[in-house]
């Protein structure tokens, strides 16, 4: 039985022996203390029992406390105010619980969750707007796995649509082969932009120029139609674009330590789209409007969703409906989570609603859109629409460069390889933590100074805290040969030591809350608070110089802290090197 429920059953034993039948059907609840000056945990239920037991709350609390089984008592109980029961847990109880807290509860056992994240678009560079989806999605991926869920991480790559006709036409007309070899996505993007601009004529263009633009647009449309009808040449080109783009994306994922279980992408569902629209029509959900097929959701306050365009093409919504049906069939998930930026909120509300109306989501299967605010750089919002594209690659390079400068400035003796590896661990950890330490739904302004700060709530700060504990433990092992910090008895008499131990106990709860709310920042907050508890502890006591039994106990607290920091950072996708 885990910590709090153990305390609860102890209190409940007191309740039933004090009040017998009169208290039947009631059970007492315990929560962490709001003010640790009075205890570690508290129970506030005496107040609510006054009516049922026909006694003043304080008398009820006193009777419960007087009747608590004294044998192997996990805590000492005192009463405060109108009838609060405060519990100060024993060192033995804390020590035993600490051993347990290292393992996370298997809260997700038997449950399956699909997480759709990152999902960049083929032939376009992955820009910094995608970083939040990749970083938040990957943290959720890791957190759900750690809690025992079966996770299917699906990278829903955008690889379909009219865009391809535009690129195919441009590719045939003005490809720069050398540039393609050097930087495939950059060249595909250039071709796209150039070809797209040729479909447009300025207002003051000559008739001839206007005719040329219209002809170019027609030619692009033809290429899209040919692609969709399976023309072998266009198919081959399209496949080549996907291959080249995935190759580039994979380099970024390798740097970020991100792995997917599958990357079916939009094109996987193409054969199902006509069927989706048909079933919407059969169910009486879709109607014709101005040549297009739409689902009118105005009555539900969700506007109108187009499922087939006037030119007969299907779109993002149609594909996402097919995605849900396919995932239900293939994985029977209990939950489907999508991570994208805030601009897609209406899209997700619409197709979630349509899927429910269509009856393709089983009862009890949750659909969640985890949206995040766009990240701001001091220079402005990072968004393709505004044109100031900052590429993810560039951002990661810059992070490593800056981390490297800090390492060089520290003057530590280290091999070139070690320096490069450390720069990647710190630089990328800093970027990830700067993102994950904020509620996804707030607007983040990213600054290098904050992200790479060695003090304060930053990734490097937590990495340093972890590495410092590791080096302290090395010294301890050298000084106290024969002692094993894994098994040393814990002596937890001082309030600062107790505070650290109690905070360590809250780790599983923080991971659970991060999963339930789909907010990795809950875990980041926990880890930062842990580093604060540790730092008070470290500043207050000598560790290596204490007398042996106390020293061994403190070394064990250090070990547990380092382990929890490392485990928590790992769930955020951040590495924790042992030496910095
Ligand atoms: N490719 C889309 C974009 O870059 C994100 C896709 C998200 N997933 C989904 N199933 N709609 O905006």
XYZ file of C-alpha atoms and ligand atoms in Angstrom:
592
model
C 0.000 0.000 0.000
C 1.428 3.364 -0.949
C 2.209 6.261 1.374
C -0.958 8.258 1.710
C -3.324 5.302 1.611
C -1.318 3.721 4.418
C -1.803 6.832 6.553
C -5.479 6.832 5.642
C -6.040 3.261 6.719
C -4.269 3.983 9.990
C -6.589 6.944 10.665
C -9.617 4.901 9.601
C -8.695 2.233 12.118
C -8.772 4.988 14.791
C -12.106 6.244 13.488
C -13.811 2.882 13.586
C -12.455 1.896 16.966
C -13.551 5.291 18.406
C -17.018 5.407 16.824
C -17.807 1.862 15.691
C -21.092 1.505 13.797
C -21.824 5.228 13.967
C -18.932 5.923 11.573
C -19.735 3.106 9.150
C -19.588 4.178 5.511
C -17.225 7.079 6.185
C -13.574 7.133 5.352
C -10.960 9.713 6.179
C -8.705 11.360 3.596
C -5.134 12.502 3.990
C -3.332 15.160 1.968
C 0.087 16.775 2.051
C 0.232 19.491 4.734
C -0.520 23.023 3.592
C 1.801 24.362 6.284
C 4.699 22.044 7.032
C 5.310 23.776 10.357
C 2.476 21.642 11.793
C 3.215 18.342 10.149
C 3.880 16.526 6.919
C 0.319 15.503 6.118
C -3.103 16.492 7.335
C -6.689 15.281 7.546
C -9.519 17.836 7.524
C -12.481 15.474 7.682
C -13.468 15.883 11.353
C -15.323 19.094 10.485
C -17.594 17.360 7.978
C -18.318 14.517 10.427
C -19.741 16.736 13.176
C -23.310 16.323 11.962
C -23.177 12.597 11.402
C -21.456 11.820 14.699
C -23.263 14.574 16.642
C -20.099 15.799 18.344
C -18.000 18.968 17.951
C -15.252 18.437 15.317
C -12.434 18.935 17.761
C -13.831 16.226 20.046
C -14.123 13.900 17.053
C -10.496 14.565 16.087
C -9.417 13.928 19.687
C -11.331 10.659 19.864
C -9.830 9.447 16.570
C -6.299 10.329 17.651
C -6.773 8.684 21.057
C -7.916 5.465 19.367
C -5.109 5.235 16.782
C -3.372 1.836 16.831
C -0.037 2.426 18.553
C 1.572 -0.650 17.059
C 3.968 0.268 14.223
C 2.449 3.742 14.046
C 3.536 5.450 10.810
C 3.252 8.936 12.303
C 2.549 11.018 15.365
C -0.750 12.875 15.323
C -1.628 16.261 16.822
C -4.765 18.353 16.659
C -4.988 21.992 15.677
C -7.718 24.623 15.421
C -11.302 23.402 15.119
C -10.259 19.792 14.452
C -7.449 19.441 11.926
C -5.427 16.281 12.440
C -1.767 16.904 11.631
C 0.521 13.979 10.971
C 4.233 14.003 11.375
C 5.468 10.795 9.826
C 8.196 8.734 11.442
C 11.661 8.479 9.989
C 11.178 4.742 9.484
C 8.014 5.305 7.549
C 9.658 7.980 5.404
C 12.670 5.803 4.739
C 10.527 2.849 3.678
C 8.404 5.072 1.448
C 11.471 6.578 -0.184
C 12.490 3.160 -1.433
C 9.115 2.766 -3.019
C 8.842 6.231 -4.559
C 11.581 5.442 -7.055
C 9.178 3.224 -8.998
C 6.310 4.868 -10.807
C 2.828 3.370 -10.459
C 1.652 1.410 -13.499
C -1.285 3.780 -13.907
C -1.570 3.108 -17.618
C -1.418 -0.657 -17.526
C -3.848 -2.105 -20.046
C -4.443 1.287 -21.625
C -3.400 2.346 -25.106
C -2.734 5.898 -26.203
C -1.937 7.231 -29.673
C 0.142 10.419 -29.629
C 0.240 12.355 -32.896
C 3.073 14.860 -32.680
C 5.761 16.750 -34.581
C 4.029 16.111 -37.931
C 5.959 18.480 -40.210
C 5.183 18.919 -43.887
C 7.160 17.385 -46.733
C 9.219 19.739 -48.882
C 9.118 22.442 -46.233
C 11.773 22.982 -43.618
C 10.845 22.043 -40.066
C 10.722 25.464 -38.522
C 10.845 26.476 -34.899
C 7.036 26.437 -34.702
C 7.342 22.631 -34.949
C 9.706 22.469 -32.018
C 7.004 22.765 -29.409
C 5.017 19.936 -30.956
C 8.110 17.730 -31.122
C 9.376 18.572 -27.644
C 6.019 18.556 -25.805
C 4.789 15.520 -27.728
C 7.977 13.590 -27.018
C 7.823 14.419 -23.299
C 4.233 13.121 -23.193
C 5.342 10.062 -25.148
C 8.032 9.309 -22.545
C 5.784 10.084 -19.573
C 2.975 7.810 -20.774
C 5.432 4.994 -21.483
C 6.923 5.337 -18.012
C 3.461 4.992 -16.483
C 2.927 1.684 -18.244
C 0.701 2.816 -21.096
C 1.015 1.195 -24.464
C 1.967 4.180 -26.638
C 1.783 4.524 -30.401
C 3.721 7.631 -31.403
C 2.615 8.593 -34.911
C 4.343 11.302 -36.914
C 1.484 12.506 -39.105
C 3.615 13.986 -41.861
C 1.897 16.363 -44.271
C 2.575 14.730 -47.608
C -0.383 15.354 -49.814
C -2.269 18.160 -51.504
C -2.070 20.764 -54.246
C 1.353 21.803 -53.037
C 2.849 18.836 -54.864
C 1.568 19.851 -58.281
C 3.262 23.210 -57.786
C 6.541 21.588 -56.811
C 6.456 18.973 -59.569
C 5.930 21.660 -62.203
C 8.733 23.792 -60.767
C 11.041 20.789 -60.368
C 10.725 19.958 -64.057
C 11.339 23.545 -65.108
C 14.064 24.932 -62.915
C 15.605 22.389 -60.559
C 19.140 23.131 -59.404
C 20.456 19.616 -58.944
C 23.536 20.655 -57.040
C 21.498 22.663 -54.574
C 19.192 19.682 -54.109
C 22.119 17.512 -53.166
C 23.480 20.099 -50.781
C 20.255 20.857 -48.929
C 17.224 19.017 -50.320
C 14.527 20.732 -48.288
C 15.926 24.168 -48.948
C 15.902 23.517 -52.684
C 12.397 22.009 -52.666
C 11.209 25.013 -50.728
C 12.870 27.358 -53.222
C 11.218 25.519 -56.094
C 7.864 25.725 -54.365
C 8.114 29.443 -53.666
C 9.314 30.212 -57.179
C 6.694 28.023 -58.875
C 3.942 29.396 -56.668
C 4.923 32.969 -57.454
C 4.592 32.154 -61.155
C 0.910 31.340 -60.624
C 0.334 34.946 -59.605
C 0.250 38.075 -61.729
C 0.349 41.571 -60.306
C -2.717 43.789 -60.665
C -0.933 46.000 -63.154
C 0.475 43.086 -65.168
C 0.001 42.982 -68.931
C -2.590 40.668 -70.443
C 0.221 38.503 -71.654
C 1.694 38.168 -68.148
C -1.726 37.378 -66.728
C -2.257 34.672 -69.310
C 1.145 33.186 -68.493
C 0.295 33.046 -64.769
C -3.055 31.379 -65.487
C -1.343 28.834 -67.742
C 1.249 28.063 -65.052
C -1.494 27.553 -62.461
C -3.345 25.210 -64.826
C -0.195 23.240 -65.468
C 0.368 22.869 -61.689
C -3.204 21.665 -61.208
C -2.718 19.108 -63.980
C 0.346 17.774 -62.200
C -1.628 17.394 -58.965
C -4.428 15.571 -60.764
C -1.932 13.276 -62.473
C -0.280 12.542 -59.148
C -3.600 11.742 -57.538
C -4.558 9.499 -60.436
C -1.390 7.498 -59.988
C 0.722 8.737 -62.918
C 4.000 6.800 -62.472
C 6.372 9.710 -63.165
C 4.630 12.042 -60.755
C 4.339 9.296 -58.149
C 8.057 8.675 -58.379
C 8.850 12.370 -57.971
C 6.481 12.679 -55.050
C 8.060 9.670 -53.379
C 11.464 11.201 -53.918
C 10.350 14.443 -52.219
C 9.119 12.430 -49.242
C 12.318 10.401 -49.076
C 14.485 13.510 -49.160
C 12.396 15.324 -46.567
C 12.229 12.380 -44.175
C 16.003 12.034 -44.427
C 16.378 15.632 -43.259
C 13.731 15.327 -40.542
C 15.437 12.198 -39.233
C 18.666 14.105 -38.722
C 16.798 16.549 -36.507
C 15.024 13.757 -34.617
C 18.365 12.054 -33.986
C 19.719 15.274 -32.456
C 16.617 15.599 -30.312
C 16.511 11.942 -29.253
C 13.034 11.517 -30.709
C 11.747 8.234 -32.123
C 8.335 7.430 -33.542
C 6.597 4.100 -33.785
C 5.087 4.968 -37.121
C 4.923 7.825 -39.625
C 1.986 6.966 -41.817
C 1.405 10.550 -42.820
C -1.523 12.078 -44.645
C -1.046 10.136 -47.866
C -1.648 6.810 -46.106
C -5.356 7.643 -45.897
C -5.937 8.788 -49.483
C -7.861 5.720 -50.586
C -10.324 6.157 -47.745
C -11.309 9.773 -48.323
C -14.092 9.244 -50.832
C -15.563 6.666 -48.442
C -15.408 9.140 -45.549
C -17.442 11.704 -47.497
C -19.873 9.009 -48.594
C -20.482 7.889 -45.033
C -20.968 11.511 -43.962
C -23.561 11.887 -46.688
C -25.276 8.639 -45.753
C -25.457 9.738 -42.135
C -27.074 12.974 -43.262
C -24.187 15.033 -41.896
C -22.771 16.356 -45.163
C -24.491 18.706 -47.584
C -23.630 20.386 -50.871
C -22.779 24.038 -50.759
C -21.610 26.019 -53.733
C -20.139 22.952 -55.395
C -18.287 21.823 -52.279
C -19.343 19.233 -49.688
C -19.550 20.593 -46.169
C -20.568 19.562 -42.679
C -22.580 22.375 -41.167
C -21.718 22.666 -37.473
C -23.083 26.168 -36.931
C -25.724 24.897 -34.515
C -22.925 23.517 -32.377
C -21.044 26.784 -32.562
C -18.321 25.245 -34.727
C -18.910 26.958 -38.058
C -18.686 24.903 -41.236
C -16.146 22.206 -42.100
C -15.383 21.526 -45.751
C -14.792 17.856 -46.526
C -14.645 18.015 -50.319
C -13.526 21.113 -52.168
C -15.165 22.488 -55.280
C -12.454 20.976 -57.439
C -13.307 17.544 -55.993
C -10.191 17.363 -53.786
C -10.379 16.200 -50.192
C -8.673 18.110 -47.426
C -7.097 18.146 -43.971
C -10.446 17.520 -42.221
C -11.361 14.560 -44.431
C -7.925 13.046 -43.825
C -8.151 13.499 -40.072
C -11.554 11.776 -39.935
C -10.045 8.834 -41.810
C -7.092 8.888 -39.405
C -9.376 8.463 -36.407
C -11.260 5.564 -37.985
C -8.017 3.820 -38.934
C -6.408 4.271 -35.532
C -9.520 2.968 -33.791
C -9.438 -0.091 -36.024
C -5.694 -0.739 -35.779
C -4.917 0.143 -32.175
C -8.225 0.267 -30.237
C -6.849 3.189 -28.217
C -8.325 4.520 -24.970
C -6.991 7.954 -25.801
C -5.809 9.848 -28.869
C -3.680 12.913 -28.278
C -2.768 15.487 -30.911
C -0.119 18.118 -30.292
C -0.222 21.211 -32.510
C -0.194 24.965 -32.229
C -3.184 27.008 -31.119
C -4.210 28.055 -34.613
C -5.656 24.603 -35.248
C -8.135 24.593 -32.365
C -11.225 24.960 -34.542
C -10.039 22.224 -36.902
C -9.683 19.745 -34.029
C -12.984 20.691 -32.405
C -14.673 20.234 -35.749
C -13.358 16.833 -36.697
C -13.609 15.466 -33.122
C -17.248 16.494 -33.183
C -17.831 14.999 -36.622
C -16.197 11.696 -35.586
C -18.473 11.483 -32.542
C -21.559 12.234 -34.613
C -20.509 9.673 -37.162
C -20.116 7.114 -34.383
C -16.575 6.061 -35.273
C -15.151 6.761 -31.806
C -16.002 4.053 -29.284
C -17.559 5.007 -25.977
C -14.821 5.802 -23.466
C -12.170 6.693 -26.056
C -10.957 10.209 -25.423
C -9.847 12.619 -28.143
C -7.575 15.366 -26.866
C -6.079 18.322 -28.641
C -3.060 19.527 -26.713
C -2.467 22.943 -28.209
C 0.305 25.331 -27.438
C 0.923 29.012 -27.983
C 3.394 29.955 -30.651
C 6.841 30.615 -29.356
C 8.155 34.137 -29.568
C 11.711 35.088 -30.103
C 12.648 38.567 -28.984
C 12.606 39.354 -32.723
C 8.922 38.426 -33.052
C 6.505 35.532 -33.377
C 7.911 32.544 -35.115
C 5.449 31.712 -37.776
C 5.554 30.758 -41.406
C 2.634 33.046 -42.113
C 4.559 36.062 -41.006
C 7.433 34.954 -43.135
C 10.169 35.158 -40.506
C 11.058 31.526 -40.688
C 13.637 30.470 -38.197
C 14.715 26.973 -38.908
C 14.889 24.431 -36.142
C 18.301 23.275 -37.340
C 19.662 26.781 -37.028
C 18.268 27.100 -33.530
C 19.837 23.806 -32.412
C 23.205 24.762 -33.942
C 23.121 28.067 -32.122
C 22.239 26.353 -28.824
C 25.200 24.010 -29.154
C 27.500 26.853 -30.112
C 26.511 28.880 -27.063
C 26.757 25.883 -24.729
C 30.204 25.186 -26.152
C 31.295 28.742 -25.375
C 30.238 28.279 -21.748
C 32.140 24.987 -21.519
C 35.259 26.546 -23.054
C 35.059 29.479 -20.673
C 34.909 27.132 -17.655
C 38.477 26.083 -18.502
C 37.871 22.406 -17.645
C 40.238 19.805 -19.008
C 38.256 17.708 -21.459
C 38.773 15.987 -24.794
C 37.352 17.552 -27.957
C 34.804 14.748 -28.254
C 33.641 15.148 -24.693
C 33.281 18.875 -25.150
C 31.212 18.421 -28.294
C 28.991 15.823 -26.662
C 28.498 17.959 -23.581
C 27.713 21.021 -25.692
C 24.970 19.059 -27.449
C 23.560 17.743 -24.162
C 23.496 21.173 -22.562
C 22.441 23.180 -25.612
C 19.597 20.900 -26.616
C 18.578 20.339 -23.002
C 18.363 24.124 -22.593
C 16.072 24.511 -25.603
C 13.828 21.671 -24.501
C 13.611 22.836 -20.908
C 12.905 26.439 -21.906
C 9.903 25.054 -23.746
C 8.761 22.392 -21.271
C 9.003 24.525 -18.148
C 6.075 26.643 -19.336
C 2.435 25.747 -19.450
C 2.006 24.790 -23.130
C -0.903 27.176 -23.415
C 0.994 30.290 -22.510
C 2.889 32.469 -24.907
C 6.586 31.841 -24.391
C 9.199 34.441 -25.142
C 12.402 32.582 -25.689
C 15.676 34.239 -24.764
C 19.101 32.678 -24.899
C 20.092 34.191 -21.575
C 17.198 32.598 -19.739
C 17.465 29.260 -21.535
C 21.192 28.865 -20.871
C 21.319 30.479 -17.423
C 23.326 28.477 -14.949
C 21.205 29.826 -12.094
C 17.426 29.822 -11.883
C 14.833 27.632 -13.515
C 16.732 26.390 -16.552
C 17.812 23.098 -18.095
C 21.543 23.692 -17.565
C 20.901 24.591 -13.925
C 19.210 21.221 -13.304
C 21.901 19.389 -15.265
C 24.588 21.076 -13.164
C 22.724 20.297 -9.949
C 22.612 16.648 -10.973
C 26.291 16.534 -11.998
C 27.378 18.198 -8.757
C 25.583 15.540 -6.721
C 27.229 12.830 -8.823
C 30.665 14.245 -8.122
C 29.893 14.564 -4.417
C 28.894 10.897 -4.429
C 32.172 9.992 -6.136
C 34.030 11.709 -3.318
C 31.842 9.967 -0.776
C 32.562 6.550 -2.275
C 36.262 7.291 -2.193
C 36.170 8.501 1.432
C 33.757 5.955 2.848
C 34.900 2.788 1.202
C 32.741 -0.145 2.177
C 29.610 1.954 2.717
C 26.840 1.556 0.220
C 24.618 4.634 -0.152
C 21.945 2.425 -1.726
C 21.251 0.702 1.566
C 22.412 3.095 4.274
C 19.865 3.688 7.003
C 18.144 7.052 6.753
C 18.205 9.398 9.728
C 15.662 12.103 9.108
C 15.448 14.250 12.221
C 16.161 17.696 10.851
C 13.294 19.604 9.171
C 15.435 20.351 6.099
C 16.252 16.675 5.613
C 12.616 15.758 6.128
C 11.553 18.392 3.606
C 13.875 16.906 1.001
C 12.672 13.377 1.768
C 9.022 14.427 1.596
C 9.594 16.174 -1.698
C 11.233 13.063 -3.119
C 8.068 11.173 -2.206
C 6.021 13.456 -4.421
C 7.765 12.389 -7.630
C 5.222 9.763 -8.765
C 2.384 12.195 -8.100
C 4.046 14.864 -10.249
C 4.494 12.425 -13.136
C 0.875 11.312 -12.845
C -0.389 14.892 -12.844
C 1.763 15.753 -15.859
C 0.180 12.835 -17.745
C -3.383 13.563 -16.658
C -3.176 17.219 -17.603
C -0.892 16.631 -20.628
C 1.349 19.343 -19.206
C 5.016 18.362 -18.880
C 5.625 21.658 -17.056
C 4.107 20.049 -13.932
C 7.088 17.706 -13.911
C 9.548 20.514 -14.729
C 8.198 22.522 -11.767
C 8.585 19.502 -9.542
C 12.223 18.996 -10.576
C 13.081 22.635 -10.046
C 11.513 22.539 -6.566
C 13.491 19.352 -5.857
C 16.729 21.094 -6.772
C 15.734 23.908 -4.392
C 15.081 21.482 -1.508
C 18.392 19.822 -2.237
C 20.240 23.082 -2.287
C 18.858 24.082 1.161
C 19.919 20.688 2.461
C 23.374 20.919 0.898
C 23.979 24.412 2.243
C 22.864 23.538 5.744
C 24.869 20.430 6.487
C 28.303 19.043 6.083
C 27.904 15.799 4.203
C 31.304 14.161 3.844
C 32.525 15.501 7.188
C 29.548 14.364 9.280
C 29.925 11.424 11.630
C 29.674 8.117 9.697
C 26.028 7.104 10.312
C 24.788 10.607 9.521
C 27.144 10.947 6.563
C 25.870 7.658 5.120
C 22.265 8.735 5.562
C 22.963 12.054 3.830
C 24.801 10.317 1.004
C 21.728 8.208 0.502
C 19.555 11.333 0.249
C 22.002 12.694 -2.319
C 21.771 9.481 -4.288
C 17.974 9.507 -4.257
C 17.932 13.155 -5.333
C 20.330 12.558 -8.226
C 18.354 9.532 -9.333
C 15.052 11.394 -9.260
C 16.507 14.370 -11.132
C 17.905 12.070 -13.780
C 14.677 10.079 -14.132
C 12.579 13.244 -14.345
C 14.862 14.911 -16.880
C 14.806 11.732 -18.932
C 11.002 11.911 -19.050
C 11.385 15.417 -20.415
C 13.798 14.090 -23.041
C 16.754 15.878 -21.431
C 20.042 14.146 -20.788
C 21.728 14.327 -17.403
C 25.491 13.895 -17.822
C 27.297 12.767 -14.680
C 30.166 15.146 -15.173
C 30.058 18.699 -16.404
N 1.170 18.856 -40.643
C 0.403 19.701 -39.761
C 1.116 21.081 -39.616
O 2.296 21.184 -39.859
C 0.189 19.118 -38.380
C -0.556 17.799 -38.338
C -1.104 17.477 -36.972
N -1.772 16.213 -36.890
C -2.995 15.958 -37.369
N -3.459 14.727 -37.302
N -3.738 16.879 -37.897
O 0.455 22.028 -39.255
